[in-house]
Amino acid sequence: MRYLILPFLLLAAINIRHEIPLIKRETTYDGCKQQLTEQRLQLAHALKNYNKDSIYKVAGSLLQEAIATTYFEWWKNRPWDYYGKTEKPDSGSIACGYFVTTILKHCGVSLDRVALAEDYSENMIKKLVTKNHIKKFVPYDNDIFVNYIKAQGDGLYVIGLDNHTGFISCKQGEVWFVHSSVLTGRVVKEKAIDATTLTYNRYGVTGCLTKDTAFIGKWLRVCR
């Protein structure tokens, strides 16, 4: 089963009294996107009556769950290709940059899917995330990187490497790399500490999507 769950919505901190529907495996991919839009809309409306920081935290968790779990399950094993540009998880191939921008677009992020995918990954990150939520790792050491991400707690990042890009998801102390991989030739989700594609780099840069209130705020406002 594939679920999109809003894990913090019923916390007393925001005191919202209705449940957000689950996105189930038997729905279509378009159905997933539609239900995510509905959940975003409920959060956007909740901003009028509840603490903004709490709503942003919930929204960040929603986005992380959507990308790193629900949407990944639809895209899992989709073939990688240097020129891959598909927008459909059940056909065609997809390059690493297009994987990032396509998933973000399907989550409702306002962006130019093609231009951003074909830009340098650092530039892509700078166009998505404010500078206070961007961090460089030069020289890149994967052990240091993973430990740093763990220390930040739960969160979703876009990462740029020497010649690659993807998502980093940290949840409950586990750090995962979600990407369209040239090494495996397909879309995969692997433990970051063991990911060969991460290990052999001289440079890395991350942008934290879920803790950037400017990014999350814009994501919610687009839905209103």
Tab-separated table of N, CA and C in Angstrom, residues 60-116:
chain	number	residue	atom	x	y	z
A	60	GLY	N	5.776	20.882	5.905
A	60	GLY	CA	7.062	20.291	5.577
A	60	GLY	C	7.042	18.778	5.686
A	61	SER	N	6.386	18.281	6.721
A	61	SER	CA	6.256	16.833	6.887
A	61	SER	C	5.438	16.217	5.760
A	62	LEU	N	4.397	16.928	5.350
A	62	LEU	CA	3.567	16.468	4.237
A	62	LEU	C	4.386	16.380	2.959
A	63	LEU	N	5.159	17.409	2.670
A	63	LEU	CA	5.971	17.416	1.458
A	63	LEU	C	7.016	16.302	1.491
A	64	GLN	N	7.651	16.119	2.626
A	64	GLN	CA	8.659	15.063	2.747
A	64	GLN	C	8.046	13.690	2.535
A	65	GLU	N	6.902	13.448	3.141
A	65	GLU	CA	6.231	12.158	2.986
A	65	GLU	C	5.830	11.937	1.534
A	66	ALA	N	5.353	12.986	0.886
A	66	ALA	CA	4.924	12.863	-0.507
A	66	ALA	C	6.094	12.477	-1.404
A	67	ILE	N	7.203	13.192	-1.285
A	67	ILE	CA	8.323	12.976	-2.196
A	67	ILE	C	9.088	11.706	-1.871
A	68	ALA	N	9.452	11.526	-0.608
A	68	ALA	CA	10.360	10.442	-0.238
A	68	ALA	C	9.667	9.087	-0.095
A	69	THR	N	8.340	9.103	0.010
A	69	THR	CA	7.632	7.837	0.195
A	69	THR	C	6.588	7.619	-0.900
A	70	THR	N	5.541	8.426	-0.910
A	70	THR	CA	4.413	8.171	-1.813
A	70	THR	C	4.801	8.306	-3.279
A	71	TYR	N	5.348	9.445	-3.661
A	71	TYR	CA	5.690	9.641	-5.068
A	71	TYR	C	6.825	8.718	-5.485
A	72	PHE	N	7.775	8.496	-4.583
A	72	PHE	CA	8.864	7.585	-4.925
A	72	PHE	C	8.325	6.212	-5.305
A	73	GLU	N	7.319	5.727	-4.584
A	73	GLU	CA	6.783	4.398	-4.881
A	73	GLU	C	6.222	4.314	-6.294
A	74	TRP	N	5.712	5.415	-6.789
A	74	TRP	CA	5.216	5.428	-8.168
A	74	TRP	C	6.360	5.476	-9.171
A	75	TRP	N	7.445	6.154	-8.818
A	75	TRP	CA	8.569	6.344	-9.743
A	75	TRP	C	9.638	5.274	-9.601
A	76	LYS	N	9.579	4.482	-8.572
A	76	LYS	CA	10.597	3.473	-8.298
A	76	LYS	C	10.870	2.595	-9.521
A	77	ASN	N	12.169	2.446	-9.828
A	77	ASN	CA	12.657	1.618	-10.937
A	77	ASN	C	12.407	2.209	-12.322
A	78	ARG	N	11.871	3.425	-12.399
A	78	ARG	CA	11.760	4.092	-13.699
A	78	ARG	C	13.175	4.269	-14.264
A	79	PRO	N	13.444	3.869	-15.508
A	79	PRO	CA	14.796	3.913	-16.047
A	79	PRO	C	15.402	5.316	-16.098
A	80	TRP	N	16.698	5.366	-15.766
A	80	TRP	CA	17.481	6.589	-15.943
A	80	TRP	C	17.971	6.669	-17.379
A	81	ASP	N	18.026	7.881	-17.902
A	81	ASP	CA	18.697	8.140	-19.169
A	81	ASP	C	19.160	9.587	-19.151
A	82	TYR	N	20.328	9.839	-19.717
A	82	TYR	CA	20.901	11.192	-19.700
A	82	TYR	C	19.934	12.203	-20.310
A	83	TYR	N	19.184	11.788	-21.310
A	83	TYR	CA	18.246	12.687	-21.982
A	83	TYR	C	16.799	12.442	-21.546
A	84	GLY	N	16.601	11.672	-20.484
A	84	GLY	CA	15.249	11.338	-20.056
A	84	GLY	C	14.487	12.535	-19.498
A	85	LYS	N	13.268	12.723	-20.001
A	85	LYS	CA	12.475	13.885	-19.596
A	85	LYS	C	11.019	13.531	-19.289
A	86	THR	N	10.722	12.253	-19.106
A	86	THR	CA	9.319	11.872	-18.945
A	86	THR	C	8.660	12.582	-17.760
A	87	GLU	N	7.376	12.818	-17.902
A	87	GLU	CA	6.573	13.341	-16.794
A	87	GLU	C	5.626	12.265	-16.255
A	88	LYS	N	5.768	11.044	-16.772
A	88	LYS	CA	4.881	9.964	-16.368
A	88	LYS	C	5.681	8.874	-15.658
A	89	PRO	N	5.251	8.478	-14.470
A	89	PRO	CA	6.014	7.477	-13.718
A	89	PRO	C	5.921	6.069	-14.279
A	90	ASP	N	5.042	5.851	-15.259
A	90	ASP	CA	4.872	4.510	-15.804
A	90	ASP	C	5.338	4.383	-17.250
A	91	SER	N	6.073	5.387	-17.766
A	91	SER	CA	6.574	5.278	-19.129
A	91	SER	C	7.773	6.198	-19.327
A	92	GLY	N	8.641	5.833	-20.269
A	92	GLY	CA	9.784	6.662	-20.596
A	92	GLY	C	10.909	6.549	-19.576
A	93	SER	N	11.871	7.444	-19.715
A	93	SER	CA	13.035	7.471	-18.824
A	93	SER	C	13.209	8.875	-18.279
A	94	ILE	N	14.072	9.000	-17.250
A	94	ILE	CA	14.212	10.308	-16.613
A	94	ILE	C	15.634	10.510	-16.097
A	95	ALA	N	16.200	11.660	-16.409
A	95	ALA	CA	17.517	12.045	-15.915
A	95	ALA	C	17.400	12.566	-14.489
A	96	CYS	N	18.544	12.690	-13.816
A	96	CYS	CA	18.515	13.054	-12.396
A	96	CYS	C	17.898	14.428	-12.147
A	97	GLY	N	18.290	15.431	-12.953
A	97	GLY	CA	17.740	16.771	-12.756
A	97	GLY	C	16.254	16.833	-13.039
A	98	TYR	N	15.828	16.126	-14.082
A	98	TYR	CA	14.407	16.094	-14.403
A	98	TYR	C	13.608	15.348	-13.352
A	99	PHE	N	14.219	14.353	-12.728
A	99	PHE	CA	13.525	13.665	-11.648
A	99	PHE	C	13.200	14.636	-10.524
A	100	VAL	N	14.173	15.451	-10.132
A	100	VAL	CA	13.964	16.420	-9.055
A	100	VAL	C	12.889	17.433	-9.430
A	101	THR	N	13.026	18.040	-10.591
A	101	THR	CA	12.090	19.116	-10.944
A	101	THR	C	10.701	18.589	-11.262
A	102	THR	N	10.621	17.402	-11.834
A	102	THR	CA	9.306	16.828	-12.141
A	102	THR	C	8.547	16.497	-10.870
A	103	ILE	N	9.230	15.862	-9.914
A	103	ILE	CA	8.571	15.527	-8.658
A	103	ILE	C	8.113	16.797	-7.935
A	104	LEU	N	8.973	17.802	-7.885
A	104	LEU	CA	8.592	19.057	-7.228
A	104	LEU	C	7.392	19.695	-7.923
A	105	LYS	N	7.415	19.696	-9.245
A	105	LYS	CA	6.286	20.271	-9.987
A	105	LYS	C	5.002	19.505	-9.689
A	106	HIS	N	5.096	18.181	-9.630
A	106	HIS	CA	3.911	17.367	-9.359
A	106	HIS	C	3.415	17.526	-7.933
A	107	CYS	N	4.272	18.023	-7.057
A	107	CYS	CA	3.851	18.338	-5.683
A	107	CYS	C	3.226	19.728	-5.591
A	108	GLY	N	3.250	20.467	-6.685
A	108	GLY	CA	2.638	21.780	-6.695
A	108	GLY	C	3.596	22.941	-6.537
A	109	VAL	N	4.904	22.664	-6.590
A	109	VAL	CA	5.896	23.740	-6.506
A	109	VAL	C	5.908	24.487	-7.837
A	110	SER	N	5.852	25.795	-7.781
A	110	SER	CA	5.855	26.615	-8.980
A	110	SER	C	7.288	26.747	-9.489
A	111	LEU	N	7.579	26.164	-10.652
A	111	LEU	CA	8.932	26.214	-11.204
A	111	LEU	C	8.900	25.920	-12.698
A	112	ASP	N	10.009	26.225	-13.359
A	112	ASP	CA	10.211	25.892	-14.769
A	112	ASP	C	10.914	24.539	-14.806
A	113	ARG	N	10.171	23.488	-15.072
A	113	ARG	CA	10.696	22.125	-14.971
A	113	ARG	C	11.916	21.905	-15.856
A	114	VAL	N	11.887	22.398	-17.072
A	114	VAL	CA	12.964	22.149	-18.028
A	114	VAL	C	14.194	22.993	-17.714
A	115	ALA	N	14.002	24.305	-17.560
A	115	ALA	CA	15.140	25.196	-17.320
A	115	ALA	C	15.879	24.834	-16.042
A	116	LEU	N	15.128	24.506	-14.995
A	116	LEU	CA	15.754	24.183	-13.715
A	116	LEU	C	16.479	22.842	-13.782
